[in-house]
PDB file of C-alpha atoms in Angstrom:
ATOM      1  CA  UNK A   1     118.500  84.404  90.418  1.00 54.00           C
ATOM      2  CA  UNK A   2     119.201  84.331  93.855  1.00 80.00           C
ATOM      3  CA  UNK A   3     116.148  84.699  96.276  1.00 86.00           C
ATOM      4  CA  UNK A   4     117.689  87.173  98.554  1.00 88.00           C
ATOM      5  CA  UNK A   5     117.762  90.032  95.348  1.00 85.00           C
ATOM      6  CA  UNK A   6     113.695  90.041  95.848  1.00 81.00           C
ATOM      7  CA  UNK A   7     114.132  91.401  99.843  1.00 86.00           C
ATOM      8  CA  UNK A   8     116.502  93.803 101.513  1.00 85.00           C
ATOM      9  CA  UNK A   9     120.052  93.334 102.321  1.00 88.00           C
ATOM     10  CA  UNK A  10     119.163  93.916 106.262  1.00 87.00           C
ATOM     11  CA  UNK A  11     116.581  91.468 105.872  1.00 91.00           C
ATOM     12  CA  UNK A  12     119.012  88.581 104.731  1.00 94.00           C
ATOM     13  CA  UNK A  13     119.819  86.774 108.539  1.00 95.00           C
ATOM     14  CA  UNK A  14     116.170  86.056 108.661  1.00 96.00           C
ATOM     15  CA  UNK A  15     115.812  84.646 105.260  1.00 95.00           C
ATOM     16  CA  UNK A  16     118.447  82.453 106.305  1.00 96.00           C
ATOM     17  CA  UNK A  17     116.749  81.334 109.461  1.00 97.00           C
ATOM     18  CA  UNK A  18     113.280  81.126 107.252  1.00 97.00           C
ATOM     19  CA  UNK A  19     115.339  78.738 104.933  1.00 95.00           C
ATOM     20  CA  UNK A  20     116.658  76.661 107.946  1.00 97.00           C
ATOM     21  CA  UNK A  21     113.130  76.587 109.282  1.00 97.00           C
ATOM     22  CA  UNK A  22     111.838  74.794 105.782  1.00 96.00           C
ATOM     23  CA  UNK A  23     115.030  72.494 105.323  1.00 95.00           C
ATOM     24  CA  UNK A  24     113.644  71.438 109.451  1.00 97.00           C
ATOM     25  CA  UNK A  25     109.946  70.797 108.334  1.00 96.00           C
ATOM     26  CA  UNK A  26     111.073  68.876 104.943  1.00 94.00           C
ATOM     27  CA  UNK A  27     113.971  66.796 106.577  1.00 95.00           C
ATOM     28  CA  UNK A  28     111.928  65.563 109.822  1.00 96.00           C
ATOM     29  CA  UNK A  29     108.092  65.785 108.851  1.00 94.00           C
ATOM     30  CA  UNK A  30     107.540  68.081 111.568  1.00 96.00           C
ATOM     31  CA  UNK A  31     106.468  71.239 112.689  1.00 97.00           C
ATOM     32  CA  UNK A  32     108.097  74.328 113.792  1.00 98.00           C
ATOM     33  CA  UNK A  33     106.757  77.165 115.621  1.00 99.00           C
ATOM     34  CA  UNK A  34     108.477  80.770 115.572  1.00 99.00           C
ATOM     35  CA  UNK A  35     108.226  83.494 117.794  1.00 99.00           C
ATOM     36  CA  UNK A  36     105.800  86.098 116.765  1.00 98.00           C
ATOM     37  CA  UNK A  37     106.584  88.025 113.392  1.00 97.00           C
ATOM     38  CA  UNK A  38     105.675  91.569 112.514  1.00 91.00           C
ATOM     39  CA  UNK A  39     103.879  91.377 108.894  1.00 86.00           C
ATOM     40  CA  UNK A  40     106.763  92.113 107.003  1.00 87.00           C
ATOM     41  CA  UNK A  41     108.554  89.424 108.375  1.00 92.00           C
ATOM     42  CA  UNK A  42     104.945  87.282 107.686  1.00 93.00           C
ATOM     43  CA  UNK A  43     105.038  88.726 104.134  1.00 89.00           C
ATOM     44  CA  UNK A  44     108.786  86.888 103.738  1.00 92.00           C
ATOM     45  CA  UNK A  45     107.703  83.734 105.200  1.00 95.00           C
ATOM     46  CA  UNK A  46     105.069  83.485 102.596  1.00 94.00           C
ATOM     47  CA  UNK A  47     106.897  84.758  99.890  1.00 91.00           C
ATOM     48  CA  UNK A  48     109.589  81.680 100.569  1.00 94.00           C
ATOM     49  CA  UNK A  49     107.381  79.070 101.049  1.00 94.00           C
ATOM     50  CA  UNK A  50     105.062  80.034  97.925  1.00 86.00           C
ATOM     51  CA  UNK A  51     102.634  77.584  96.749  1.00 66.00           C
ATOM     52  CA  UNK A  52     104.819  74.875  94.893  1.00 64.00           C
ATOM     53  CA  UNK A  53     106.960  73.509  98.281  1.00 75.00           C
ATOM     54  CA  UNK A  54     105.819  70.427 100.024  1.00 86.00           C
ATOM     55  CA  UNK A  55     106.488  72.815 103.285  1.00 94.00           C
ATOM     56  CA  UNK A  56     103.418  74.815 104.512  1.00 95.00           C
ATOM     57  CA  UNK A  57     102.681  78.050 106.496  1.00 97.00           C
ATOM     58  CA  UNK A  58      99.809  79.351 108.464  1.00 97.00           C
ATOM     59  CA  UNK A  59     100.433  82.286 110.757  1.00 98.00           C
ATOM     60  CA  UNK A  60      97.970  83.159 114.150  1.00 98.00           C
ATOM     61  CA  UNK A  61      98.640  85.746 116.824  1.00 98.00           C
ATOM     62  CA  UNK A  62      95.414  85.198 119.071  1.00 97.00           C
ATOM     63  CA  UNK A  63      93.144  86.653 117.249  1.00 92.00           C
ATOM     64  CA  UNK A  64      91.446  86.977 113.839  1.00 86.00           C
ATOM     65  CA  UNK A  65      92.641  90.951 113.508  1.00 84.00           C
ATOM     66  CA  UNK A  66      96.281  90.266 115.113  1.00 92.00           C
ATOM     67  CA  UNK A  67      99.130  92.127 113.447  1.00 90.00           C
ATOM     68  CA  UNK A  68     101.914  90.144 115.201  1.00 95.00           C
ATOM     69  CA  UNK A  69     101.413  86.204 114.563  1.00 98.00           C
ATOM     70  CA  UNK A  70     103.554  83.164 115.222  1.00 99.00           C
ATOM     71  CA  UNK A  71     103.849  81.399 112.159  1.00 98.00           C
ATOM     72  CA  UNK A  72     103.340  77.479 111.823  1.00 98.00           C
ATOM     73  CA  UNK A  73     105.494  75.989 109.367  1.00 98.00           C
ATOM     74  CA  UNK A  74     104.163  72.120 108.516  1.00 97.00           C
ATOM     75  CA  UNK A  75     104.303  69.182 106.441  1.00 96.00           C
ATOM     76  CA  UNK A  76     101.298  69.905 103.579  1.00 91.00           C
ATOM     77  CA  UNK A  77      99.544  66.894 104.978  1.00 92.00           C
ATOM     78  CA  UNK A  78      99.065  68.417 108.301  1.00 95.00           C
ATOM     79  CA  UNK A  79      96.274  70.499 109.353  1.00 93.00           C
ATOM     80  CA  UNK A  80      97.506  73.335 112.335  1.00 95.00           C
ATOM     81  CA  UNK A  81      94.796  73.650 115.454  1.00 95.00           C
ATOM     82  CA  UNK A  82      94.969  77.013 117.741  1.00 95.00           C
ATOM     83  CA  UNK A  83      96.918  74.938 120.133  1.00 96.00           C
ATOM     84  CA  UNK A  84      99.951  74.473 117.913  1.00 98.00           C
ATOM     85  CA  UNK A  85     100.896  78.119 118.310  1.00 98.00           C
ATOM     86  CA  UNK A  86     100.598  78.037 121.517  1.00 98.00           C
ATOM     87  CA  UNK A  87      99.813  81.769 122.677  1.00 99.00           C
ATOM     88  CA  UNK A  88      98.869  82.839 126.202  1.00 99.00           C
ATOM     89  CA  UNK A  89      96.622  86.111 126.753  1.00 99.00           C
ATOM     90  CA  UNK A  90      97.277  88.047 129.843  1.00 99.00           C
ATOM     91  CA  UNK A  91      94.990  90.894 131.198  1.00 98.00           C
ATOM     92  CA  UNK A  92      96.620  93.496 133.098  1.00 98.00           C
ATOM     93  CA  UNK A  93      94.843  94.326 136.252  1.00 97.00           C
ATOM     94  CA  UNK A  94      95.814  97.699 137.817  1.00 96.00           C
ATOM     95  CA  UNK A  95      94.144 100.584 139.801  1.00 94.00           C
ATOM     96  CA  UNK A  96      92.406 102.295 136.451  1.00 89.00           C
ATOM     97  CA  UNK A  97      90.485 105.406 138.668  1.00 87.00           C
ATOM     98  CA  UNK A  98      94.198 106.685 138.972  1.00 89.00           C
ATOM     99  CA  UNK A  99      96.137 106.238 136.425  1.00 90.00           C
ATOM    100  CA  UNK A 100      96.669 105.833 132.436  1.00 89.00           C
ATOM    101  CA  UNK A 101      98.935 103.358 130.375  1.00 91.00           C
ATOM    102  CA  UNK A 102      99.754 103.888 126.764  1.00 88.00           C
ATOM    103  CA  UNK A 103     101.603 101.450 124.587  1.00 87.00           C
ATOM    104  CA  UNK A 104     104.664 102.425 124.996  1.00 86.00           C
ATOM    105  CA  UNK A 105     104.686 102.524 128.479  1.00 93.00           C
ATOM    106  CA  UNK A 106     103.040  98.190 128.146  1.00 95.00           C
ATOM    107  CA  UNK A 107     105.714  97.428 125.851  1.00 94.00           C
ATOM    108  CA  UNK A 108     108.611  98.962 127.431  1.00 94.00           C
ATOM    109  CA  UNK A 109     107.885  97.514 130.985  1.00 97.00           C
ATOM    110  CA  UNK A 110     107.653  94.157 128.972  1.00 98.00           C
ATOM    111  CA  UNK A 111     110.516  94.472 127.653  1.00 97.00           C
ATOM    112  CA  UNK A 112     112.562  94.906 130.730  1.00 97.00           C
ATOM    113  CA  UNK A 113     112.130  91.752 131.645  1.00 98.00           C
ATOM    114  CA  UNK A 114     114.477  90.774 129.907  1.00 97.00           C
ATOM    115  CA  UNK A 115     112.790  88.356 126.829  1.00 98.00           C
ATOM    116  CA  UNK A 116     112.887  89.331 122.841  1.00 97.00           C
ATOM    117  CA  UNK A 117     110.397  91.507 121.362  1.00 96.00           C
ATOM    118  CA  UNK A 118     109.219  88.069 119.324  1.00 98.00           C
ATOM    119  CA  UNK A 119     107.951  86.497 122.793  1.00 99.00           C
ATOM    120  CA  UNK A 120     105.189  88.958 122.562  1.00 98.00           C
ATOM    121  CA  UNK A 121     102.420  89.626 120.198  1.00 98.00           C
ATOM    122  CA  UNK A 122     100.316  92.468 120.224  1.00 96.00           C
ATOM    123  CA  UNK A 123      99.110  94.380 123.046  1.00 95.00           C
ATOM    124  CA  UNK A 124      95.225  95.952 123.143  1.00 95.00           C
ATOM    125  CA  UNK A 125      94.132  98.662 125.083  1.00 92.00           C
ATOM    126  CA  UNK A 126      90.396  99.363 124.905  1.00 90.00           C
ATOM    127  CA  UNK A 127      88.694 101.799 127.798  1.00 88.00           C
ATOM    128  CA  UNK A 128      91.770 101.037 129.875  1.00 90.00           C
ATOM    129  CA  UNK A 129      91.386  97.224 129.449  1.00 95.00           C
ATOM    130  CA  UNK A 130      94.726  96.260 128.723  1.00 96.00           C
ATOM    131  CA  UNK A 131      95.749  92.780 127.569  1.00 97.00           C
ATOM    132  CA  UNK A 132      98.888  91.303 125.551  1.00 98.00           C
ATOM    133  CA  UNK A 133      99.710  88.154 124.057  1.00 99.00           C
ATOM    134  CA  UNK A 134     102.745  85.883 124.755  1.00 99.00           C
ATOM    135  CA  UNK A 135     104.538  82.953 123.623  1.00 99.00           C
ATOM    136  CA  UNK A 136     103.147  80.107 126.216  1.00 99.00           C
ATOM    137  CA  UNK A 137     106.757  78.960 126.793  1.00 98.00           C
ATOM    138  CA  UNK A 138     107.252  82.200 128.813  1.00 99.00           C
ATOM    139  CA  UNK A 139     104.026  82.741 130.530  1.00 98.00           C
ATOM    140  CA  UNK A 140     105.002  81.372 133.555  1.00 98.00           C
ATOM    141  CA  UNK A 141     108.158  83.379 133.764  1.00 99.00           C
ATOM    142  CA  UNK A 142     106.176  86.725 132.686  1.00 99.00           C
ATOM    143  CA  UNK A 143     103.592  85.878 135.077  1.00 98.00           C
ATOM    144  CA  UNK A 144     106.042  85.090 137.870  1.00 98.00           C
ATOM    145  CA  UNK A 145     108.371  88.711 137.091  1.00 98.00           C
ATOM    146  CA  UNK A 146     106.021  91.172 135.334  1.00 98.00           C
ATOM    147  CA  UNK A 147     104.791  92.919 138.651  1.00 97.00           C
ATOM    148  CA  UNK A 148     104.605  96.657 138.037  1.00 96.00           C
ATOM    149  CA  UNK A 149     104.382  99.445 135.142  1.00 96.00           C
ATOM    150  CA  UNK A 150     106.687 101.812 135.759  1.00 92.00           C
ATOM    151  CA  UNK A 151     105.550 103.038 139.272  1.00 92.00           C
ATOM    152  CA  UNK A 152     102.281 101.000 139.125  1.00 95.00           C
ATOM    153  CA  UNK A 153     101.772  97.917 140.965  1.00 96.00           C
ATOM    154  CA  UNK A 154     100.088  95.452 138.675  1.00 97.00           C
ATOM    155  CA  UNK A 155      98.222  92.087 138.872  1.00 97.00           C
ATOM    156  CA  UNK A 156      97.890  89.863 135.403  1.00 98.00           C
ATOM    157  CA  UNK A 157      95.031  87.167 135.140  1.00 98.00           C
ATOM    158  CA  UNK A 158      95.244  84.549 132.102  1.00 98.00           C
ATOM    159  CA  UNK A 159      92.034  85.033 129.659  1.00 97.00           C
ATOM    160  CA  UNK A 160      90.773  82.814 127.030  1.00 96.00           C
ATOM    161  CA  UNK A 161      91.258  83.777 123.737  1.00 94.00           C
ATOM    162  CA  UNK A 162      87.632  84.309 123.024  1.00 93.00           C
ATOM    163  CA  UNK A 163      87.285  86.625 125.817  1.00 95.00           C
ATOM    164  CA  UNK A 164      90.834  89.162 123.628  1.00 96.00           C
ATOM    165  CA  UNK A 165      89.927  92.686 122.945  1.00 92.00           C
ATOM    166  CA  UNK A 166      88.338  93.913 120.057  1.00 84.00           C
ATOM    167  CA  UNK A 167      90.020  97.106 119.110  1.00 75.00           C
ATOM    168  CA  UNK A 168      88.479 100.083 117.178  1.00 63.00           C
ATOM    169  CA  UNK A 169      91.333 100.104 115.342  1.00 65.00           C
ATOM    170  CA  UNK A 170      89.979  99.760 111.065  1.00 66.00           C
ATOM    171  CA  UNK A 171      91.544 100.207 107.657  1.00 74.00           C
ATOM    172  CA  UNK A 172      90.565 101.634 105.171  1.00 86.00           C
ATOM    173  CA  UNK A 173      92.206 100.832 101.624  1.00 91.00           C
ATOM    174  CA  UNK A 174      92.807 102.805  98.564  1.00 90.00           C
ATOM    175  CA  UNK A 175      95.072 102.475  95.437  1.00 94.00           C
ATOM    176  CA  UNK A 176      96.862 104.900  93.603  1.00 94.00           C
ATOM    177  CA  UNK A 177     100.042 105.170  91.275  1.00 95.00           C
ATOM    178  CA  UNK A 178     102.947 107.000  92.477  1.00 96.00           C
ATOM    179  CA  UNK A 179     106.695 108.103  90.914  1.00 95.00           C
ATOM    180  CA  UNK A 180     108.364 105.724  93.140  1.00 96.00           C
ATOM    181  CA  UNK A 181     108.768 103.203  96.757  1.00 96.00           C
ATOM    182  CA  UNK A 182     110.742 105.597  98.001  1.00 96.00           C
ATOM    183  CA  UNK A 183     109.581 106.790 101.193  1.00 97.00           C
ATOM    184  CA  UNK A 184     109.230 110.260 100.695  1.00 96.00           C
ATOM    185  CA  UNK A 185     107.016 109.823  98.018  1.00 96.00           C
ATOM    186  CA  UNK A 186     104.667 107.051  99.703  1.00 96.00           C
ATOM    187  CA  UNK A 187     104.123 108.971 102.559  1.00 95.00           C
ATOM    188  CA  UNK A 188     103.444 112.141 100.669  1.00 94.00           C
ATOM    189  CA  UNK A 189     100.827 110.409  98.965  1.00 92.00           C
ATOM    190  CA  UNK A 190      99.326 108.810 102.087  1.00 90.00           C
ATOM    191  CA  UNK A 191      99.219 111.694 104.377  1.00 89.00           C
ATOM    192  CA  UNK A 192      98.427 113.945 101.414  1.00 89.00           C
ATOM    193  CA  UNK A 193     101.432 116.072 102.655  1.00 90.00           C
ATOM    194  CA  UNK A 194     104.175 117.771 100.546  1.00 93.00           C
ATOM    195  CA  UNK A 195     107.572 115.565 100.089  1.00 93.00           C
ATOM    196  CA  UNK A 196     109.088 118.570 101.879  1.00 94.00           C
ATOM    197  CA  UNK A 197     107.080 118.031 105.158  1.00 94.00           C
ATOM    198  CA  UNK A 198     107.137 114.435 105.069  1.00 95.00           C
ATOM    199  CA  UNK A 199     111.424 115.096 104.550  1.00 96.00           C
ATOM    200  CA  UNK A 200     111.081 116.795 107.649  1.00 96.00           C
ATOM    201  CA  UNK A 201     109.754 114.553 109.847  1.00 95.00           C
ATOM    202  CA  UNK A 202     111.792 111.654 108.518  1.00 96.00           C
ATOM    203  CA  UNK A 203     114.809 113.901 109.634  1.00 95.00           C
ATOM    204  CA  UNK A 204     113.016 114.756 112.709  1.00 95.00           C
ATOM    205  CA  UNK A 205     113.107 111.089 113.741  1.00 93.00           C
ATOM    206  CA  UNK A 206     109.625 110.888 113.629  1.00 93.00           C
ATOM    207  CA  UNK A 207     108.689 108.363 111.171  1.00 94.00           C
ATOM    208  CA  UNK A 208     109.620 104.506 111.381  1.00 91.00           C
ATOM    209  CA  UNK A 209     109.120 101.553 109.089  1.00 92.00           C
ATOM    210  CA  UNK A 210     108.315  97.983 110.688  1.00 86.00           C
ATOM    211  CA  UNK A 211     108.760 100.065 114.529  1.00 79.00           C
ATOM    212  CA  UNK A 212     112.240 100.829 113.234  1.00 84.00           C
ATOM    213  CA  UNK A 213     113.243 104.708 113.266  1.00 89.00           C
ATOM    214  CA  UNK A 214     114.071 105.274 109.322  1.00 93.00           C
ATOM    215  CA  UNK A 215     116.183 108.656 108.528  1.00 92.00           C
ATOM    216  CA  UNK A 216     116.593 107.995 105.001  1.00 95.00           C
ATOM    217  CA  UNK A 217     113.940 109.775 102.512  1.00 96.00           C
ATOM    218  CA  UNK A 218     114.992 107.528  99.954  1.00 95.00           C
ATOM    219  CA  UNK A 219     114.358 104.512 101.855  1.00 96.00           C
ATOM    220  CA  UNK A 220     112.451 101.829  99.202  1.00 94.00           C
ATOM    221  CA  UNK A 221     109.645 100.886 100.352  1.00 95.00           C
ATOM    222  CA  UNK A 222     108.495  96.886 100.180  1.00 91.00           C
ATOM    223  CA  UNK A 223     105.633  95.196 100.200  1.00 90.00           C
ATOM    224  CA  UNK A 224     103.933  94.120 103.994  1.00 86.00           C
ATOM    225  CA  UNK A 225     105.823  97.612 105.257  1.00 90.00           C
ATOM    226  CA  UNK A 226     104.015  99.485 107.573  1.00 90.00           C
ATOM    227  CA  UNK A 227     105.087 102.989 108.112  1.00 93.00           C
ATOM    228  CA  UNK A 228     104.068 105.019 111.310  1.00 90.00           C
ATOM    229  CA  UNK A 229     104.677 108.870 110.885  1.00 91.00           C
ATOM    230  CA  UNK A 230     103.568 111.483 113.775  1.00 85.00           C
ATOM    231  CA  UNK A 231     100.419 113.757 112.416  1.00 83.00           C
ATOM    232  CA  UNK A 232      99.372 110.969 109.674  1.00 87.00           C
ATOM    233  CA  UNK A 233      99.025 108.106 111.383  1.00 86.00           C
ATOM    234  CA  UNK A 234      99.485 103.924 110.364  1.00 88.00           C
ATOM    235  CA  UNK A 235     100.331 103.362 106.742  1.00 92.00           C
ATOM    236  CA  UNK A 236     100.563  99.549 105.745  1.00 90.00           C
ATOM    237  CA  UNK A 237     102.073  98.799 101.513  1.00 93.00           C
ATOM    238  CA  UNK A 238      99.843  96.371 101.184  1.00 91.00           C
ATOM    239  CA  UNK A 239     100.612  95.483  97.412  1.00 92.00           C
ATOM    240  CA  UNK A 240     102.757  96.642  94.930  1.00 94.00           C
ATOM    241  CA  UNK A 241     101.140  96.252  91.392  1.00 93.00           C
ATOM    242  CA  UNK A 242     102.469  97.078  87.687  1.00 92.00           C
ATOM    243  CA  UNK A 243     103.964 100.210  86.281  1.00 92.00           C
ATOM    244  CA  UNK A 244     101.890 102.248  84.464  1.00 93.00           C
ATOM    245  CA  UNK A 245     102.350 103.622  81.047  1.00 91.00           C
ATOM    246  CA  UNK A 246     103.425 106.403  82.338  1.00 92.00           C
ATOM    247  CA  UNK A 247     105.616 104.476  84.478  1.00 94.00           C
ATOM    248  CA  UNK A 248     104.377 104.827  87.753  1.00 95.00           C
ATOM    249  CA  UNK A 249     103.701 102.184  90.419  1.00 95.00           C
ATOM    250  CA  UNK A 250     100.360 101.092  91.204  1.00 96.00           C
ATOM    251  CA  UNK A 251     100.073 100.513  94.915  1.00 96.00           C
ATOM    252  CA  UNK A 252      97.285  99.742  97.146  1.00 95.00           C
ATOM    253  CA  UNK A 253      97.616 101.505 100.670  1.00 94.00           C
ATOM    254  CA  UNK A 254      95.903 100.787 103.876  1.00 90.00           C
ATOM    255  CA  UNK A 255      95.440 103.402 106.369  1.00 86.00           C
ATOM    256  CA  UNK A 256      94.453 102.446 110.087  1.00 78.00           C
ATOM    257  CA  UNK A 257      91.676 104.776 111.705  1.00 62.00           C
TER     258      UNK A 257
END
């Protein structure tokens, strides 16, 4: 059975490059360090390496509640420190009496600068604190060309790790069998919404799985996926169990708060 039948066609460049990153470890007994991987892409990584390969993973993003990590792919022998991922935190310093900055407004001003999404981990706002993560090998450039936030003038000071953000943010978990992974009906179930309402927003644009926009109500759902729908909130699959006698899927769900 080939290995890429267990993930999505889309999803088959980066099995590729999770292959190449094993074949790297195994044929020079070193490490290797990727960018920073949303959790489905963490979920693949795993689900390649399993437990039986002389070829080892451990994933960190900053902090013990990160969603985005780097992963650390290593010989079995070798034990990973914090310093092998090496992650930078920056705090953004900006006049907070007069204005507001929401996620999107962080990441898109990142963004323009020009690096990949994977050069940055997540980004915590808390009482307008803001701070992000970043892959150390672009710190100095970020640091050097990240000056303002959309009008905003902006200063950025490099924080330990210990001194990160601790968001509100909490999930709650709950399991419960449902028809199918189709989206329509996992989202349904999660928001506690009719399949007809949930149809609408998908075709409204207003739902996305793993931050991409999905407009598909049959979309199958995977295990790792996190879906983000306006009025309900952050959904994350977290596992997909065995069908019932009545041949429905038991899932467990995790809703953020």
């Amino acid at each position: 059975m080939s290995i890429y039948q267990h993930f999505r066609q889309e999803e088959k460049e980066f099995i590729d490059q999770v292959l190449n990153w094993i074949d790297y470890v195994d044929k020079n007994y070193a490490g290797k360090l990727t960018d920073f991987l949303d959790p489905r892409e963490q979920y693949i990584v795993q689900s390649i390496i399993g437990k039986e390969r002389s070829c080892r993973v451990q994933f960190f993003g900053g902090a013990k509640q990160s969603e985005r990590c780097r992963a650390f792919l290593h010989p079995d022998y070798y034990e990973p420190a914090e310093e092998d991922f090496q992650i930078t935190l920056f705090e953004i310093i900006y006049p907070e009496k007069f204005v507001t900055h929401t996620h999107p407004e962080i990441l898109g001003s990142l963004m323009s600068l020009g690096l990949s999404r994977g050069k940055y981990g997540d980004i915590l706002i808390k009482n307008k604190q803001i701070q992000f993560f970043s892959a150390s090998e672009v710190a100095d450039y970020i640091r050097t060309n990240y000056m303002t936030v959309g009008k905003t003038k902006i200063q950025l000071q490099v924080k330990p790790m210990s001194e990160s953000i601790v968001t509100d943010e909490l999930m709650t978990e709950h399991s419960v069998t449902v028809s199918s992974l189709r989206l329509d009906t996992v989202l349904s179930q999660a928001g506690r919404m009719s399949r007809q309402k949930v149809q609408t927003l998908i075709g409204q644009g207003l739902v996305k799985v793993n931050w991409t926009t999905v407009d598909s109500p049959s979309f199958p759902l995977k295990e790792g996926d996190l879906i983000s729908a306006r009025g309900i909130g952050r959904i994350r699959l977290i596992t997909v169990g065995d069908k019932t006698k009545r041949d429905k899927w038991k899932i467990t769900l995790g809703k953020m708060k």
